[in-house]
Amino acid sequence: MILSVQGLNVRIAHQQILQDLSVTFAAGKRTAIIGPNGAGKSTLLRAAAGLNHDYTGSIRLDGKDIRQLGRQQLAQQLAILPQGMAAPPDTTVRQLVDYGRFPYRSWFRPGDAKADREAVEWAMQVTKMTAFGHRQVQSLSGGERQRAFLAMALAQQPDILLLDEPTTYLDIAHQLEVMKIVTDINKTYGMTVIMVLHDINHALQYADEIAVLKDKHIAAQGAPTEILTVSLLAQVFGVKADIFTNSQGAKVLSPVELV
């Protein structure tokens, strides 16, 4: 499925956050959205996920306006993991992941128990949370908790997964673990991934395409090695950076000072 945003305008508390923004997210790819703090990255992600309908312009999923889709229908096709998720007290990991099956249930339709069970087991397996099923979410470390919420999103079995800064507050090892899981899901199951990232080098390493958000619209979009340049970092983030190749042969940008 292709997610397409055209002429998007969003105002919050009388302030223009996004203006005439257009971007298309390619199916089956990992796209990273980057930009300065306050640029509207999370606002774009929330609108694309159908969490905010207070906008003008159009957001289309596979050619259909998302405002025309029911909440459950949209959630079967698209899942979002926002920042700062919290679980109800005493919730176990398995219970949390099972919440991700809400798009397939209703008061009048309890859902397919076998399909629900298989989806939960799969989501816990791919996020390496199977052994934590009985644990209370509040007892987990930051990295474990993030994987548990990621599993909840994956239990929806979406075509498109949206992640808002999935590595924030995690240590280096857990950051790499989360990014590797996301990469494996994309490559193994063909799931489209759209993620807001702060770490420029994560965007370089883990994205197929990058969309740069600045001044309320998309300033640049394309392949990471073509888009993320020393010049762009100076123009968008106001920093001077060095560029070099690491031991794996990958391009690395290292900010050294303000412009």
GROMACS .gro file of C-alpha atoms in nm:
model
  259
    1MET     CA    1   0.000   0.000   0.000
    2ILE     CA    2   0.116   0.352  -0.080
    3LEU     CA    3   0.057   0.631   0.171
    4SER     CA    4   0.032   0.969  -0.001
    5VAL     CA    5   0.002   1.315   0.154
    6GLN     CA    6  -0.095   1.608  -0.067
    7GLY     CA    7  -0.119   1.978   0.022
    8LEU     CA    8  -0.138   1.909   0.396
    9ASN     CA    9  -0.202   2.206   0.625
   10VAL     CA   10  -0.218   2.167   1.003
   11ARG     CA   11  -0.275   2.442   1.259
   12ILE     CA   12  -0.252   2.380   1.634
   13ALA     CA   13  -0.348   2.648   1.886
   14HIS     CA   14  -0.359   2.911   1.610
   15GLN     CA   15  -0.006   2.822   1.498
   16GLN     CA   16   0.069   2.687   1.152
   17ILE     CA   17   0.264   2.363   1.200
   18LEU     CA   18   0.256   2.219   0.847
   19GLN     CA   19   0.186   2.412   0.529
   20ASP     CA   20   0.115   2.278   0.181
   21LEU     CA   21   0.315   1.964   0.261
   22SER     CA   22   0.323   1.685   0.006
   23VAL     CA   23   0.505   1.354   0.038
   24THR     CA   24   0.458   0.997  -0.084
   25PHE     CA   25   0.585   0.702   0.116
   26ALA     CA   26   0.689   0.413  -0.108
   27ALA     CA   27   0.538   0.073  -0.040
   28GLY     CA   28   0.772  -0.188   0.108
   29LYS     CA   29   1.042   0.068   0.194
   30ARG     CA   30   1.178   0.216   0.516
   31THR     CA   31   1.139   0.593   0.510
   32ALA     CA   32   1.293   0.813   0.779
   33ILE     CA   33   1.148   1.156   0.851
   34ILE     CA   34   1.410   1.391   0.989
   35GLY     CA   35   1.422   1.761   1.073
   36PRO     CA   36   1.485   2.010   1.354
   37ASN     CA   37   1.292   2.002   1.681
   38GLY     CA   38   0.951   2.161   1.636
   39ALA     CA   39   0.950   2.107   1.259
   40GLY     CA   40   0.624   1.909   1.276
   41LYS     CA   41   0.754   1.553   1.231
   42SER     CA   42   0.525   1.400   1.494
   43THR     CA   43   0.234   1.612   1.368
   44LEU     CA   44   0.284   1.470   1.019
   45LEU     CA   45   0.303   1.114   1.152
   46ARG     CA   46  -0.012   1.151   1.364
   47ALA     CA   47  -0.208   1.297   1.074
   48ALA     CA   48  -0.089   1.019   0.843
   49ALA     CA   49  -0.201   0.764   1.101
   50GLY     CA   50  -0.551   0.909   1.118
   51LEU     CA   51  -0.509   1.034   1.476
   52ASN     CA   52  -0.572   1.396   1.379
   53HIS     CA   53  -0.844   1.483   1.128
   54ASP     CA   54  -0.819   1.857   1.186
   55TYR     CA   55  -0.634   1.943   0.867
   56THR     CA   56  -0.685   2.052   0.510
   57GLY     CA   57  -0.540   1.869   0.213
   58SER     CA   58  -0.559   1.496   0.156
   59ILE     CA   59  -0.404   1.184   0.302
   60ARG     CA   60  -0.465   0.873   0.094
   61LEU     CA   61  -0.396   0.510   0.169
   62ASP     CA   62  -0.387   0.301  -0.146
   63GLY     CA   63  -0.580   0.579  -0.320
   64LYS     CA   64  -0.853   0.606  -0.055
   65ASP     CA   65  -0.893   0.914   0.165
   66ILE     CA   66  -0.824   0.796   0.521
   67ARG     CA   67  -1.112   1.011   0.649
   68GLN     CA   68  -1.341   0.783   0.451
   69LEU     CA   69  -1.211   0.473   0.629
   70GLY     CA   70  -1.351   0.345   0.958
   71ARG     CA   71  -1.121   0.344   1.261
   72GLN     CA   72  -1.097  -0.034   1.272
   73GLN     CA   73  -1.053  -0.064   0.895
   74LEU     CA   74  -0.766   0.186   0.903
   75ALA     CA   75  -0.606   0.014   1.204
   76GLN     CA   76  -0.602  -0.317   1.017
   77GLN     CA   77  -0.386  -0.155   0.751
   78LEU     CA   78  -0.178   0.092   0.947
   79ALA     CA   79  -0.030   0.089   1.299
   80ILE     CA   80   0.147   0.368   1.486
   81LEU     CA   81   0.378   0.357   1.786
   82PRO     CA   82   0.378   0.711   1.931
   83GLN     CA   83   0.625   0.848   2.184
   84GLY     CA   84   0.574   0.800   2.557
   85MET     CA   85   0.339   0.504   2.552
   86ALA     CA   86   0.227   0.375   2.893
   87ALA     CA   87   0.046   0.058   2.992
   88PRO     CA   88  -0.229   0.028   3.256
   89PRO     CA   89  -0.095  -0.085   3.598
   90ASP     CA   90  -0.030  -0.459   3.640
   91THR     CA   91  -0.060  -0.525   3.266
   92THR     CA   92   0.151  -0.818   3.150
   93VAL     CA   93   0.343  -0.816   2.824
   94ARG     CA   94   0.110  -1.074   2.672
   95GLN     CA   95  -0.196  -0.871   2.769
   96LEU     CA   96  -0.037  -0.557   2.621
   97VAL     CA   97   0.043  -0.726   2.292
   98ASP     CA   98  -0.309  -0.870   2.280
   99TYR     CA   99  -0.445  -0.512   2.291
  100GLY     CA  100  -0.304  -0.482   1.940
  101ARG     CA  101  -0.582  -0.709   1.816
  102PHE     CA  102  -0.850  -0.444   1.879
  103PRO     CA  103  -0.906  -0.376   1.505
  104TYR     CA  104  -1.040  -0.729   1.466
  105ARG     CA  105  -1.286  -0.719   1.757
  106SER     CA  106  -1.601  -0.537   1.855
  107TRP     CA  107  -1.884  -0.562   2.107
  108PHE     CA  108  -2.071  -0.775   1.857
  109ARG     CA  109  -1.774  -0.963   1.712
  110PRO     CA  110  -1.530  -1.114   1.966
  111GLY     CA  111  -1.278  -1.198   1.697
  112ASP     CA  112  -1.107  -1.514   1.582
  113ALA     CA  113  -0.936  -1.659   1.890
  114LYS     CA  114  -0.694  -1.871   1.686
  115ALA     CA  115  -0.595  -1.582   1.459
  116ASP     CA  116  -0.553  -1.353   1.760
  117ARG     CA  117  -0.334  -1.605   1.941
  118GLU     CA  118  -0.116  -1.664   1.636
  119ALA     CA  119  -0.074  -1.290   1.573
  120VAL     CA  120   0.025  -1.226   1.935
  121GLU     CA  121   0.275  -1.513   1.935
  122TRP     CA  122   0.424  -1.394   1.606
  123ALA     CA  123   0.456  -1.034   1.726
  124MET     CA  124   0.625  -1.144   2.049
  125GLN     CA  125   0.858  -1.374   1.861
  126VAL     CA  126   0.982  -1.119   1.606
  127THR     CA  127   1.041  -0.862   1.883
  128LYS     CA  128   1.216  -1.118   2.104
  129MET     CA  129   0.957  -1.081   2.381
  130THR     CA  130   0.829  -1.440   2.403
  131ALA     CA  131   1.012  -1.509   2.730
  132PHE     CA  132   0.867  -1.190   2.883
  133GLY     CA  133   0.500  -1.275   2.831
  134HIS     CA  134   0.421  -1.317   3.201
  135ARG     CA  135   0.617  -1.009   3.312
  136GLN     CA  136   0.440  -0.687   3.407
  137VAL     CA  137   0.519  -0.411   3.160
  138GLN     CA  138   0.613  -0.172   3.441
  139SER     CA  139   0.888  -0.414   3.552
  140LEU     CA  140   1.069  -0.405   3.217
  141SER     CA  141   1.377  -0.205   3.126
  142GLY     CA  142   1.342   0.079   2.876
  143GLY     CA  143   1.457  -0.134   2.584
  144GLU     CA  144   1.233  -0.426   2.680
  145ARG     CA  145   0.935  -0.196   2.723
  146GLN     CA  146   0.986  -0.043   2.380
  147ARG     CA  147   0.997  -0.391   2.224
  148ALA     CA  148   0.675  -0.481   2.407
  149PHE     CA  149   0.492  -0.178   2.263
  150LEU     CA  150   0.641  -0.252   1.922
  151ALA     CA  151   0.499  -0.604   1.951
  152MET     CA  152   0.157  -0.456   2.034
  153ALA     CA  153   0.168  -0.249   1.714
  154LEU     CA  154   0.280  -0.549   1.510
  155ALA     CA  155  -0.004  -0.763   1.650
  156GLN     CA  156  -0.233  -0.544   1.437
  157GLN     CA  157  -0.061  -0.709   1.138
  158PRO     CA  158  -0.054  -0.379   0.947
  159ASP     CA  159   0.072  -0.315   0.597
  160ILE     CA  160   0.232   0.008   0.719
  161LEU     CA  161   0.411   0.065   1.051
  162LEU     CA  162   0.465   0.422   1.174
  163LEU     CA  163   0.722   0.483   1.449
  164ASP     CA  164   0.773   0.813   1.631
  165GLU     CA  165   1.133   0.828   1.754
  166PRO     CA  166   1.148   0.456   1.845
  167THR     CA  167   1.497   0.476   1.997
  168THR     CA  168   1.452   0.784   2.220
  169TYR     CA  169   1.580   0.733   2.578
  170LEU     CA  170   1.736   0.395   2.493
  171ASP     CA  171   2.103   0.313   2.540
  172ILE     CA  172   2.319   0.238   2.236
  173ALA     CA  173   2.274  -0.140   2.250
  174HIS     CA  174   1.894  -0.120   2.278
  175GLN     CA  175   1.881   0.142   2.001
  176LEU     CA  176   2.060  -0.095   1.766
  177GLU     CA  177   1.840  -0.385   1.878
  178VAL     CA  178   1.519  -0.196   1.801
  179MET     CA  179   1.647  -0.074   1.465
  180LYS     CA  180   1.758  -0.425   1.369
  181ILE     CA  181   1.414  -0.566   1.456
  182VAL     CA  182   1.246  -0.298   1.244
  183THR     CA  183   1.484  -0.374   0.955
  184ASP     CA  184   1.421  -0.749   0.980
  185ILE     CA  185   1.042  -0.696   0.980
  186ASN     CA  186   1.068  -0.482   0.669
  187LYS     CA  187   1.296  -0.716   0.479
  188THR     CA  188   1.133  -1.044   0.585
  189TYR     CA  189   0.766  -0.948   0.566
  190GLY     CA  190   0.775  -0.653   0.325
  191MET     CA  191   0.610  -0.423   0.579
  192THR     CA  192   0.634  -0.055   0.492
  193VAL     CA  193   0.803   0.142   0.771
  194ILE     CA  194   0.778   0.519   0.822
  195MET     CA  195   0.979   0.644   1.118
  196VAL     CA  196   1.065   0.977   1.273
  197LEU     CA  197   1.432   0.969   1.370
  198HIS     CA  198   1.658   1.215   1.549
  199ASP     CA  199   1.980   1.024   1.496
  200ILE     CA  200   2.112   1.120   1.152
  201ASN     CA  201   2.336   0.815   1.132
  202HIS     CA  202   2.045   0.583   1.212
  203ALA     CA  203   1.865   0.740   0.918
  204LEU     CA  204   2.170   0.678   0.699
  205GLN     CA  205   2.206   0.320   0.810
  206TYR     CA  206   1.849   0.198   0.844
  207ALA     CA  207   1.640   0.390   0.588
  208ASP     CA  208   1.587   0.329   0.217
  209GLU     CA  209   1.462   0.683   0.174
  210ILE     CA  210   1.472   1.005   0.375
  211ALA     CA  211   1.222   1.291   0.388
  212VAL     CA  212   1.359   1.614   0.535
  213LEU     CA  213   1.106   1.839   0.708
  214LYS     CA  214   1.188   2.208   0.739
  215ASP     CA  215   0.988   2.532   0.738
  216LYS     CA  216   0.655   2.344   0.755
  217HIS     CA  217   0.707   2.135   0.440
  218ILE     CA  218   0.927   1.866   0.286
  219ALA     CA  219   1.256   2.031   0.189
  220ALA     CA  220   1.417   1.723   0.033
  221GLN     CA  221   1.342   1.355  -0.026
  222GLY     CA  222   1.548   1.073  -0.168
  223ALA     CA  223   1.815   0.811  -0.101
  224PRO     CA  224   2.001   0.864   0.231
  225THR     CA  225   2.351   0.893   0.083
  226GLU     CA  226   2.227   1.148  -0.170
  227ILE     CA  227   2.014   1.355   0.067
  228LEU     CA  228   2.219   1.354   0.387
  229THR     CA  229   2.515   1.573   0.301
  230VAL     CA  230   2.734   1.816   0.491
  231SER     CA  231   2.559   2.097   0.306
  232LEU     CA  232   2.210   1.976   0.409
  233LEU     CA  233   2.308   1.951   0.776
  234ALA     CA  234   2.430   2.309   0.761
  235GLN     CA  235   2.114   2.435   0.591
  236VAL     CA  236   1.857   2.237   0.790
  237PHE     CA  237   2.015   2.187   1.131
  238GLY     CA  238   2.264   2.473   1.139
  239VAL     CA  239   2.564   2.252   1.216
  240LYS     CA  240   2.896   2.189   1.048
  241ALA     CA  241   2.976   1.821   1.011
  242ASP     CA  242   3.261   1.596   0.906
  243ILE     CA  243   3.194   1.297   0.684
  244PHE     CA  244   3.383   0.969   0.682
  245THR     CA  245   3.344   0.597   0.613
  246ASN     CA  246   3.327   0.353   0.904
  247SER     CA  247   3.474   0.001   0.928
  248GLN     CA  248   3.160  -0.143   0.763
  249GLY     CA  249   3.202   0.082   0.461
  250ALA     CA  250   2.903   0.298   0.557
  251LYS     CA  251   2.890   0.676   0.536
  252VAL     CA  252   2.890   0.852   0.876
  253LEU     CA  253   2.822   1.216   0.956
  254SER     CA  254   2.976   1.369   1.266
  255PRO     CA  255   2.853   1.718   1.372
  256VAL     CA  256   3.144   1.923   1.506
  257GLU     CA  257   3.014   2.277   1.561
  258LEU     CA  258   2.733   2.524   1.497
  259VAL     CA  259   2.741   2.708   1.169
   0.00000   0.00000   0.00000
